[in-house]
PDB file of C-alpha atoms and ligand atoms in Angstrom:
ATOM      1  CA  MET A  18      -2.894 -12.069  26.429  1.00  0.00           C
ATOM      2  CA  ASN A  19       0.957 -11.974  26.497  1.00  0.00           C
ATOM      3  CA  ASN A  20       1.792 -11.061  22.965  1.00  0.00           C
ATOM      4  CA  LYS A  21       5.295 -11.582  23.447  1.00  0.00           C
ATOM      5  CA  ASN A  22       7.301 -13.360  20.325  1.00  0.00           C
ATOM      6  CA  ARG A  23       3.625 -13.349  18.989  1.00  0.00           C
ATOM      7  CA  LEU A  24       4.334 -12.883  15.027  1.00  0.00           C
ATOM      8  CA  GLY A  25       2.969  -9.161  13.996  1.00  0.00           C
ATOM      9  CA  VAL A  26       2.871  -9.738   9.948  1.00  0.00           C
ATOM     10  CA  ILE A  27       1.071  -5.940   8.340  1.00  0.00           C
ATOM     11  CA  PHE A  28       0.461  -4.796   4.472  1.00  0.00           C
ATOM     12  CA  ASP A  29       0.983  -3.051   2.255  1.00  0.00           C
ATOM     13  CA  LEU A  30      -2.144  -2.838   0.737  1.00  0.00           C
ATOM     14  CA  ASP A  31      -2.150  -1.210  -2.680  1.00  0.00           C
ATOM     15  CA  GLY A  32      -0.403  -3.543  -4.708  1.00  0.00           C
ATOM     16  CA  VAL A  33       0.822  -5.687  -2.232  1.00  0.00           C
ATOM     17  CA  ILE A  34      -3.826  -6.681  -1.828  1.00  0.00           C
ATOM     18  CA  VAL A  35      -5.194  -5.214  -4.675  1.00  0.00           C
ATOM     19  CA  ASP A  36      -4.036  -3.638  -7.830  1.00  0.00           C
ATOM     20  CA  THR A  37      -4.914   0.204  -7.429  1.00  0.00           C
ATOM     21  CA  ALA A  38      -1.871   1.081  -9.476  1.00  0.00           C
ATOM     22  CA  LYS A  39      -4.101   1.207 -12.544  1.00  0.00           C
ATOM     23  CA  HIS A  40      -7.105   3.353 -11.489  1.00  0.00           C
ATOM     24  CA  HIS A  41      -5.012   6.258  -9.620  1.00  0.00           C
ATOM     25  CA  PHE A  42      -2.213   6.157 -12.979  1.00  0.00           C
ATOM     26  CA  ILE A  43      -6.098   7.147 -15.284  1.00  0.00           C
ATOM     27  CA  ALA A  44      -7.518   9.944 -12.520  1.00  0.00           C
ATOM     28  CA  TRP A  45      -3.941  11.017 -11.968  1.00  0.00           C
ATOM     29  CA  GLN A  46      -4.406  11.293 -15.790  1.00  0.00           C
ATOM     30  CA  GLN A  47      -7.481  12.493 -16.907  1.00  0.00           C
ATOM     31  CA  LEU A  48      -6.700  15.461 -14.273  1.00  0.00           C
ATOM     32  CA  ALA A  49      -2.926  16.064 -15.866  1.00  0.00           C
ATOM     33  CA  GLN A  50      -4.447  16.091 -19.512  1.00  0.00           C
ATOM     34  CA  SER A  51      -7.565  18.757 -17.861  1.00  0.00           C
ATOM     35  CA  GLN A  52      -4.757  20.955 -16.998  1.00  0.00           C
ATOM     36  CA  GLY A  53      -2.433  20.247 -20.119  1.00  0.00           C
ATOM     37  CA  TRP A  54       0.366  18.697 -17.702  1.00  0.00           C
ATOM     38  CA  HIS A  55       2.058  15.394 -19.144  1.00  0.00           C
ATOM     39  CA  PHE A  56       1.549  12.119 -17.068  1.00  0.00           C
ATOM     40  CA  SER A  57       3.812   9.484 -18.157  1.00  0.00           C
ATOM     41  CA  LEU A  58       3.416   5.501 -17.418  1.00  0.00           C
ATOM     42  CA  GLU A  59       6.850   6.309 -16.421  1.00  0.00           C
ATOM     43  CA  ASP A  60       6.422   9.224 -13.243  1.00  0.00           C
ATOM     44  CA  ASN A  61       2.875   6.821 -11.696  1.00  0.00           C
ATOM     45  CA  GLU A  62       4.898   3.964 -10.884  1.00  0.00           C
ATOM     46  CA  GLN A  63       6.820   6.611  -8.514  1.00  0.00           C
ATOM     47  CA  LEU A  64       3.803   7.831  -6.972  1.00  0.00           C
ATOM     48  CA  LYS A  65       3.572   4.193  -5.902  1.00  0.00           C
ATOM     49  CA  GLY A  66       2.825   4.509  -2.090  1.00  0.00           C
ATOM     50  CA  VAL A  67       4.322   7.702  -2.345  1.00  0.00           C
ATOM     51  CA  SER A  68       0.391   9.642  -0.879  1.00  0.00           C
ATOM     52  CA  ARG A  69      -1.957  12.029  -2.221  1.00  0.00           C
ATOM     53  CA  VAL A  70      -0.823  15.359  -1.443  1.00  0.00           C
ATOM     54  CA  ARG A  71       3.311  14.551  -2.475  1.00  0.00           C
ATOM     55  CA  SER A  72       1.811  12.327  -5.850  1.00  0.00           C
ATOM     56  CA  LEU A  73       0.261  16.064  -6.689  1.00  0.00           C
ATOM     57  CA  GLU A  74       2.926  17.920  -5.617  1.00  0.00           C
ATOM     58  CA  LEU A  75       5.655  16.223  -7.656  1.00  0.00           C
ATOM     59  CA  ILE A  76       3.831  16.037 -11.303  1.00  0.00           C
ATOM     60  CA  LEU A  77       3.286  20.548 -10.351  1.00  0.00           C
ATOM     61  CA  GLN A  78       7.318  19.889 -10.169  1.00  0.00           C
ATOM     62  CA  TRP A  79       7.584  17.452 -13.144  1.00  0.00           C
ATOM     63  CA  ASN A  80       5.775  19.775 -15.582  1.00  0.00           C
ATOM     64  CA  LYS A  81       7.521  22.973 -13.509  1.00  0.00           C
ATOM     65  CA  ALA A  82       3.490  23.650 -12.862  1.00  0.00           C
ATOM     66  CA  GLN A  83       2.365  26.824  -9.986  1.00  0.00           C
ATOM     67  CA  ILE A  84      -0.597  26.977  -8.991  1.00  0.00           C
ATOM     68  CA  THR A  85      -2.451  28.576  -6.421  1.00  0.00           C
ATOM     69  CA  PRO A  86      -3.322  26.201  -2.687  1.00  0.00           C
ATOM     70  CA  GLU A  87      -7.307  26.736  -4.065  1.00  0.00           C
ATOM     71  CA  LEU A  88      -6.353  24.867  -7.073  1.00  0.00           C
ATOM     72  CA  PHE A  89      -4.115  22.342  -5.552  1.00  0.00           C
ATOM     73  CA  GLU A  90      -7.448  21.755  -3.090  1.00  0.00           C
ATOM     74  CA  GLN A  91      -9.292  21.472  -5.437  1.00  0.00           C
ATOM     75  CA  LEU A  92      -7.654  19.077  -7.736  1.00  0.00           C
ATOM     76  CA  LEU A  93      -7.015  16.825  -5.199  1.00  0.00           C
ATOM     77  CA  LYS A  94     -10.992  16.362  -4.368  1.00  0.00           C
ATOM     78  CA  GLU A  95     -11.093  16.281  -8.187  1.00  0.00           C
ATOM     79  CA  LYS A  96      -8.534  13.754  -8.068  1.00  0.00           C
ATOM     80  CA  ASN A  97     -10.307  11.253  -5.886  1.00  0.00           C
ATOM     81  CA  GLU A  98     -13.541  11.648  -7.182  1.00  0.00           C
ATOM     82  CA  ARG A  99     -12.278  10.317 -10.627  1.00  0.00           C
ATOM     83  CA  TYR A 100     -10.400   7.904  -8.441  1.00  0.00           C
ATOM     84  CA  LEU A 101     -13.427   7.316  -6.445  1.00  0.00           C
ATOM     85  CA  ASN A 102     -15.033   6.084  -9.802  1.00  0.00           C
ATOM     86  CA  LEU A 103     -12.902   3.883 -10.974  1.00  0.00           C
ATOM     87  CA  ILE A 104     -12.796   1.799  -8.000  1.00  0.00           C
ATOM     88  CA  ARG A 105     -16.665   2.107  -7.504  1.00  0.00           C
ATOM     89  CA  ASP A 106     -17.442  -1.268  -8.787  1.00  0.00           C
ATOM     90  CA  MET A 107     -14.453  -2.658  -7.285  1.00  0.00           C
ATOM     91  CA  ASP A 108     -14.939  -6.524  -6.083  1.00  0.00           C
ATOM     92  CA  PRO A 109     -13.764 -10.097  -4.874  1.00  0.00           C
ATOM     93  CA  SER A 110     -11.870 -11.059  -8.226  1.00  0.00           C
ATOM     94  CA  GLU A 111      -9.308  -7.623  -8.170  1.00  0.00           C
ATOM     95  CA  ARG A 112      -7.791  -8.939  -5.231  1.00  0.00           C
ATOM     96  CA  LEU A 113      -4.317 -10.297  -6.439  1.00  0.00           C
ATOM     97  CA  PRO A 114      -3.404 -13.435  -6.385  1.00  0.00           C
ATOM     98  CA  ASP A 115      -2.778 -15.243  -3.546  1.00  0.00           C
ATOM     99  CA  VAL A 116      -3.027 -13.039  -1.353  1.00  0.00           C
ATOM    100  CA  GLN A 117      -6.446 -14.958   0.430  1.00  0.00           C
ATOM    101  CA  ARG A 118      -4.392 -18.169   1.006  1.00  0.00           C
ATOM    102  CA  VAL A 119      -1.200 -16.039   2.755  1.00  0.00           C
ATOM    103  CA  LEU A 120      -3.665 -13.771   4.805  1.00  0.00           C
ATOM    104  CA  GLN A 121      -5.930 -17.333   5.909  1.00  0.00           C
ATOM    105  CA  VAL A 122      -2.438 -19.276   6.551  1.00  0.00           C
ATOM    106  CA  LEU A 123      -1.287 -15.997   9.633  1.00  0.00           C
ATOM    107  CA  LYS A 124      -4.434 -16.168  10.916  1.00  0.00           C
ATOM    108  CA  ASP A 125      -4.906 -19.936  11.277  1.00  0.00           C
ATOM    109  CA  SER A 126      -1.235 -19.257  13.056  1.00  0.00           C
ATOM    110  CA  GLY A 127      -2.755 -17.226  15.307  1.00  0.00           C
ATOM    111  CA  CYS A 128      -0.135 -14.209  13.757  1.00  0.00           C
ATOM    112  CA  GLY A 129      -2.235 -10.541  14.106  1.00  0.00           C
ATOM    113  CA  ILE A 130      -2.784  -8.976  11.153  1.00  0.00           C
ATOM    114  CA  ALA A 131      -2.827  -5.307  10.336  1.00  0.00           C
ATOM    115  CA  LEU A 132      -2.675  -2.955   7.108  1.00  0.00           C
ATOM    116  CA  GLY A 133      -0.380   0.138   7.163  1.00  0.00           C
ATOM    117  CA  SER A 134      -1.286   2.086   4.268  1.00  0.00           C
ATOM    118  CA  ALA A 135      -0.850   5.516   2.746  1.00  0.00           C
ATOM    119  CA  SER A 136      -4.400   5.131   1.570  1.00  0.00           C
ATOM    120  CA  LYS A 137      -7.175   7.556   2.925  1.00  0.00           C
ATOM    121  CA  ASN A 138      -9.513   4.698   0.303  1.00  0.00           C
ATOM    122  CA  ALA A 139      -7.981   1.702   1.930  1.00  0.00           C
ATOM    123  CA  ARG A 140     -11.161   1.112   4.858  1.00  0.00           C
ATOM    124  CA  PRO A 141     -13.618   1.286   2.156  1.00  0.00           C
ATOM    125  CA  ILE A 142     -11.552  -0.962  -0.745  1.00  0.00           C
ATOM    126  CA  LEU A 143     -11.135  -3.984   2.146  1.00  0.00           C
ATOM    127  CA  ASP A 144     -14.629  -4.140   2.145  1.00  0.00           C
ATOM    128  CA  LYS A 145     -15.203  -3.822  -1.583  1.00  0.00           C
ATOM    129  CA  ILE A 146     -12.763  -7.457  -1.869  1.00  0.00           C
ATOM    130  CA  GLU A 147     -13.997  -8.789   1.580  1.00  0.00           C
ATOM    131  CA  LEU A 148     -10.360  -8.811   3.126  1.00  0.00           C
ATOM    132  CA  THR A 149     -12.235  -7.025   6.018  1.00  0.00           C
ATOM    133  CA  PRO A 150     -12.060  -9.338   8.846  1.00  0.00           C
ATOM    134  CA  TYR A 151      -8.274 -10.431   8.292  1.00  0.00           C
ATOM    135  CA  PHE A 152      -7.063  -8.122  10.014  1.00  0.00           C
ATOM    136  CA  ASP A 153      -6.887  -7.295  13.856  1.00  0.00           C
ATOM    137  CA  VAL A 154      -5.717  -3.411  13.225  1.00  0.00           C
ATOM    138  CA  ILE A 155      -6.053  -0.712  10.337  1.00  0.00           C
ATOM    139  CA  VAL A 156      -4.255   2.414   9.616  1.00  0.00           C
ATOM    140  CA  ASP A 157      -3.803   4.513   6.666  1.00  0.00           C
ATOM    141  CA  GLY A 158      -3.306   7.734   5.613  1.00  0.00           C
ATOM    142  CA  THR A 159      -6.304   8.804   7.236  1.00  0.00           C
ATOM    143  CA  ASN A 160      -4.143   8.470  10.641  1.00  0.00           C
ATOM    144  CA  VAL A 161      -0.932   9.508   9.937  1.00  0.00           C
ATOM    145  CA  SER A 162       1.256  12.072   9.380  1.00  0.00           C
ATOM    146  CA  LYS A 163       4.245  11.274   8.045  1.00  0.00           C
ATOM    147  CA  ALA A 164       3.852   9.287   4.557  1.00  0.00           C
ATOM    148  CA  LYS A 165       6.518   6.783   3.918  1.00  0.00           C
ATOM    149  CA  PRO A 166       9.577   6.083   3.884  1.00  0.00           C
ATOM    150  CA  ASP A 167       8.358   7.274   8.581  1.00  0.00           C
ATOM    151  CA  PRO A 168       8.616   4.977   9.924  1.00  0.00           C
ATOM    152  CA  GLU A 169       5.609   5.933  11.548  1.00  0.00           C
ATOM    153  CA  VAL A 170       2.635   3.835   9.710  1.00  0.00           C
ATOM    154  CA  PHE A 171       4.127   0.875  10.809  1.00  0.00           C
ATOM    155  CA  LEU A 172       5.632   1.788  14.390  1.00  0.00           C
ATOM    156  CA  GLN A 173       1.598   2.393  14.510  1.00  0.00           C
ATOM    157  CA  ALA A 174       0.087  -0.536  13.424  1.00  0.00           C
ATOM    158  CA  ALA A 175       2.532  -2.758  15.407  1.00  0.00           C
ATOM    159  CA  ASN A 176       1.494  -0.676  18.586  1.00  0.00           C
ATOM    160  CA  GLN A 177      -2.286  -1.328  17.878  1.00  0.00           C
ATOM    161  CA  LEU A 178      -1.611  -5.044  17.489  1.00  0.00           C
ATOM    162  CA  GLY A 179       0.926  -4.789  20.811  1.00  0.00           C
ATOM    163  CA  ILE A 180       3.062  -6.958  19.578  1.00  0.00           C
ATOM    164  CA  ALA A 181       6.836  -4.835  19.221  1.00  0.00           C
ATOM    165  CA  PRO A 182       8.381  -3.789  15.889  1.00  0.00           C
ATOM    166  CA  GLU A 183      10.537  -6.344  15.818  1.00  0.00           C
ATOM    167  CA  ASP A 184       8.665  -9.064  15.314  1.00  0.00           C
ATOM    168  CA  CYS A 185       6.553  -7.586  13.763  1.00  0.00           C
ATOM    169  CA  VAL A 186       7.626  -8.265   9.274  1.00  0.00           C
ATOM    170  CA  VAL A 187       5.864  -5.979   6.786  1.00  0.00           C
ATOM    171  CA  PHE A 188       4.960  -6.827   2.540  1.00  0.00           C
ATOM    172  CA  GLU A 189       5.576  -3.858   0.295  1.00  0.00           C
ATOM    173  CA  ASP A 190       5.756  -3.336  -2.817  1.00  0.00           C
ATOM    174  CA  ALA A 191       7.464   0.807  -2.962  1.00  0.00           C
ATOM    175  CA  VAL A 192      10.610   1.535  -1.869  1.00  0.00           C
ATOM    176  CA  ALA A 193       9.816   3.695   0.158  1.00  0.00           C
ATOM    177  CA  GLY A 194       7.877   0.937   2.190  1.00  0.00           C
ATOM    178  CA  ILE A 195      10.543  -0.881   2.566  1.00  0.00           C
ATOM    179  CA  GLN A 196      12.910   1.730   3.878  1.00  0.00           C
ATOM    180  CA  ALA A 197       9.995   2.665   6.773  1.00  0.00           C
ATOM    181  CA  ALA A 198       9.717  -0.931   7.211  1.00  0.00           C
ATOM    182  CA  LYS A 199      13.612  -1.207   7.506  1.00  0.00           C
ATOM    183  CA  ALA A 200      12.903   1.978  10.393  1.00  0.00           C
ATOM    184  CA  ALA A 201      11.022   0.786  12.364  1.00  0.00           C
ATOM    185  CA  GLY A 202      13.215  -1.932  13.160  1.00  0.00           C
ATOM    186  CA  MET A 203      10.666  -4.673  11.524  1.00  0.00           C
ATOM    187  CA  ARG A 204      11.536  -7.387   7.794  1.00  0.00           C
ATOM    188  CA  ALA A 205      10.663  -6.499   5.188  1.00  0.00           C
ATOM    189  CA  PHE A 206       9.369  -8.506   1.851  1.00  0.00           C
ATOM    190  CA  GLY A 207       9.761  -7.081  -1.335  1.00  0.00           C
ATOM    191  CA  ILE A 208       5.752  -7.529  -3.111  1.00  0.00           C
ATOM    192  CA  GLY A 209       7.174  -7.101  -6.585  1.00  0.00           C
ATOM    193  CA  ASP A 210      10.445  -6.385  -8.635  1.00  0.00           C
ATOM    194  CA  PRO A 211      14.127  -7.591  -6.901  1.00  0.00           C
ATOM    195  CA  GLU A 212      15.858  -4.817  -9.055  1.00  0.00           C
ATOM    196  CA  GLN A 213      13.389  -2.410  -7.627  1.00  0.00           C
ATOM    197  CA  LEU A 214      13.170  -3.523  -4.037  1.00  0.00           C
ATOM    198  CA  THR A 215      16.833  -4.203  -3.604  1.00  0.00           C
ATOM    199  CA  GLN A 216      16.171  -3.364   0.520  1.00  0.00           C
ATOM    200  CA  ALA A 217      13.840  -6.298   0.528  1.00  0.00           C
ATOM    201  CA  GLU A 218      14.146  -9.612   3.461  1.00  0.00           C
ATOM    202  CA  ARG A 219      13.876 -11.338   0.091  1.00  0.00           C
ATOM    203  CA  VAL A 220      11.338 -10.308  -3.267  1.00  0.00           C
ATOM    204  CA  PHE A 221       8.490 -12.479  -4.300  1.00  0.00           C
ATOM    205  CA  LYS A 222       7.510 -11.557  -7.389  1.00  0.00           C
ATOM    206  CA  ASP A 223       3.989 -11.602  -5.674  1.00  0.00           C
ATOM    207  CA  PHE A 224       1.681 -14.294  -3.893  1.00  0.00           C
ATOM    208  CA  THR A 225       2.043 -17.221  -5.456  1.00  0.00           C
ATOM    209  CA  GLN A 226       6.353 -16.967  -4.966  1.00  0.00           C
ATOM    210  CA  LEU A 227       5.608 -17.364  -1.644  1.00  0.00           C
ATOM    211  CA  ASP A 228       4.554 -21.035  -0.206  1.00  0.00           C
ATOM    212  CA  ASN A 229       3.087 -21.910   2.941  1.00  0.00           C
ATOM    213  CA  THR A 230       6.199 -24.378   4.433  1.00  0.00           C
ATOM    214  CA  TYR A 231       8.740 -20.734   3.478  1.00  0.00           C
ATOM    215  CA  ILE A 232       5.629 -19.353   5.455  1.00  0.00           C
ATOM    216  CA  GLU A 233       6.016 -21.540   8.393  1.00  0.00           C
ATOM    217  CA  GLN A 234       9.816 -22.327   8.503  1.00  0.00           C
ATOM    218  CA  HIS A 235      10.390 -18.472   7.477  1.00  0.00           C
ATOM    219  CA  ILE A 236       7.779 -16.371   8.427  1.00  0.00           C
ATOM    220  CA  ILE A 237       6.102 -17.756  11.385  1.00  0.00           C
ATOM    221  CA  GLY A 238       8.925 -20.200  12.331  1.00  0.00           C
ATOM    222  CA  ARG A 239      12.058 -17.391  12.472  1.00  0.00           C
TER     223      ARG A 239
HETATM  224  P1  B16 B  28      -5.348   7.773  -2.049  1.00  0.00           P
HETATM  225  P2  B16 B  28       0.079   2.014  -0.581  1.00  0.00           P
HETATM  226  C1  B16 B  28      -1.156   4.767  -1.746  1.00  0.00           C
HETATM  227  O1  B16 B  28      -1.061   2.968  -0.733  1.00  0.00           O
HETATM  228  C2  B16 B  28      -0.490   4.270  -3.342  1.00  0.00           C
HETATM  229  O2  B16 B  28       0.215   2.656  -3.126  1.00  0.00           O
HETATM  230  C3  B16 B  28      -0.124   6.010  -3.652  1.00  0.00           C
HETATM  231  O3  B16 B  28      -0.571   5.345  -5.262  1.00  0.00           O
HETATM  232  C4  B16 B  28      -1.629   5.953  -3.553  1.00  0.00           C
HETATM  233  O4  B16 B  28      -1.222   7.232  -3.952  1.00  0.00           O
HETATM  234  C5  B16 B  28      -1.726   6.678  -2.380  1.00  0.00           C
HETATM  235  O5  B16 B  28      -1.574   5.559  -1.443  1.00  0.00           O
HETATM  236  C6  B16 B  28      -2.322   7.543  -1.138  1.00  0.00           C
HETATM  237  O6  B16 B  28      -4.131   7.264  -1.645  1.00  0.00           O
HETATM  238  O7  B16 B  28      -5.348   9.060  -2.558  1.00  0.00           O
HETATM  239  O8  B16 B  28      -6.732   7.215  -1.825  1.00  0.00           O
HETATM  240  O9  B16 B  28      -5.645   8.433  -0.001  1.00  0.00           O
HETATM  241  O10 B16 B  28      -0.003   1.273  -1.053  1.00  0.00           O
HETATM  242  O11 B16 B  28       0.316   2.713   0.694  1.00  0.00           O
HETATM  243  O12 B16 B  28      -1.217   1.291   0.054  1.00  0.00           O
HETATM  244 MG1   MG B  29       2.085  -0.272  -2.270  1.00  0.00          MG
END
C-alpha cells in the first residue's frame, strides 16, 4: 500500500485516552509514605509523561534522599504492584470522554492509528478499556530506551505505521510529550490546560471540545 500522504495519528495513553494520573498518584503517595518521604498532588503533576525510573529519581531528589540500587529496584517493583492493584478492575467507563468517537472518525477516514506511551502497562490498560482494536501500532515503555521529550517513541510509531513523521499528528497531555512530538517533526495537539501546553498547535480541554468538522477540515484535511 502506498502510504504517501496518508495521515498517521498518534495518541499518548495516560491523560489522553484514560485518566490514570489519579492511580499513579495514590501508588506513589503510598510508597512515599512508607519511606517517610513527601509527595503531593503538585509533585504528581510533574510526573505526567515521565517514565517510572525517572519518576522515582525525581521523588528522591525532591526529598534529598539517597538509597541503594537494590532498594531503588525494589521500590520500582513495589510502586508498580500498588498501581496494578489500583487498576485491576479498570473498565471502559474509565475512558476519557469522546475518545472513542475521535478514534472512530479517524479509523473511518483511513488514518493510521498508533499509541505512543511511556507506560509499560499500556497494553493491558488498552485491553481493559476495550480500545485495542482501534490501534494499528502500539509503541510503549517496553519498546523505547529514550524518554519524552526525546522523539524516539513517536518516530518508532510513525516508522511502524509506514507513514512519514511530517504526515503524523500527536495528541498529548504532557509538556514533555508536546516537545517530543515537535522534535519528531509532527503536529502536536494538547489535551488539557492551554496555560501549560503552550507549545502545542492547539489545546483542547478534552475530546468533547474537538468536533468532527474540525477533525475533517483541519486534521485529516490538513
Ligand atoms: P508505568 P503516558 C506515562 O504514560 C504516565 O503519564 C506517567 O505518569 C507514568 O509514570 C509513565 O507513563 C510510566 O508508566 O509505570 O505504567 O510504566 O502519559 O506516556 O501514556
Ligand atoms: Mg500522558
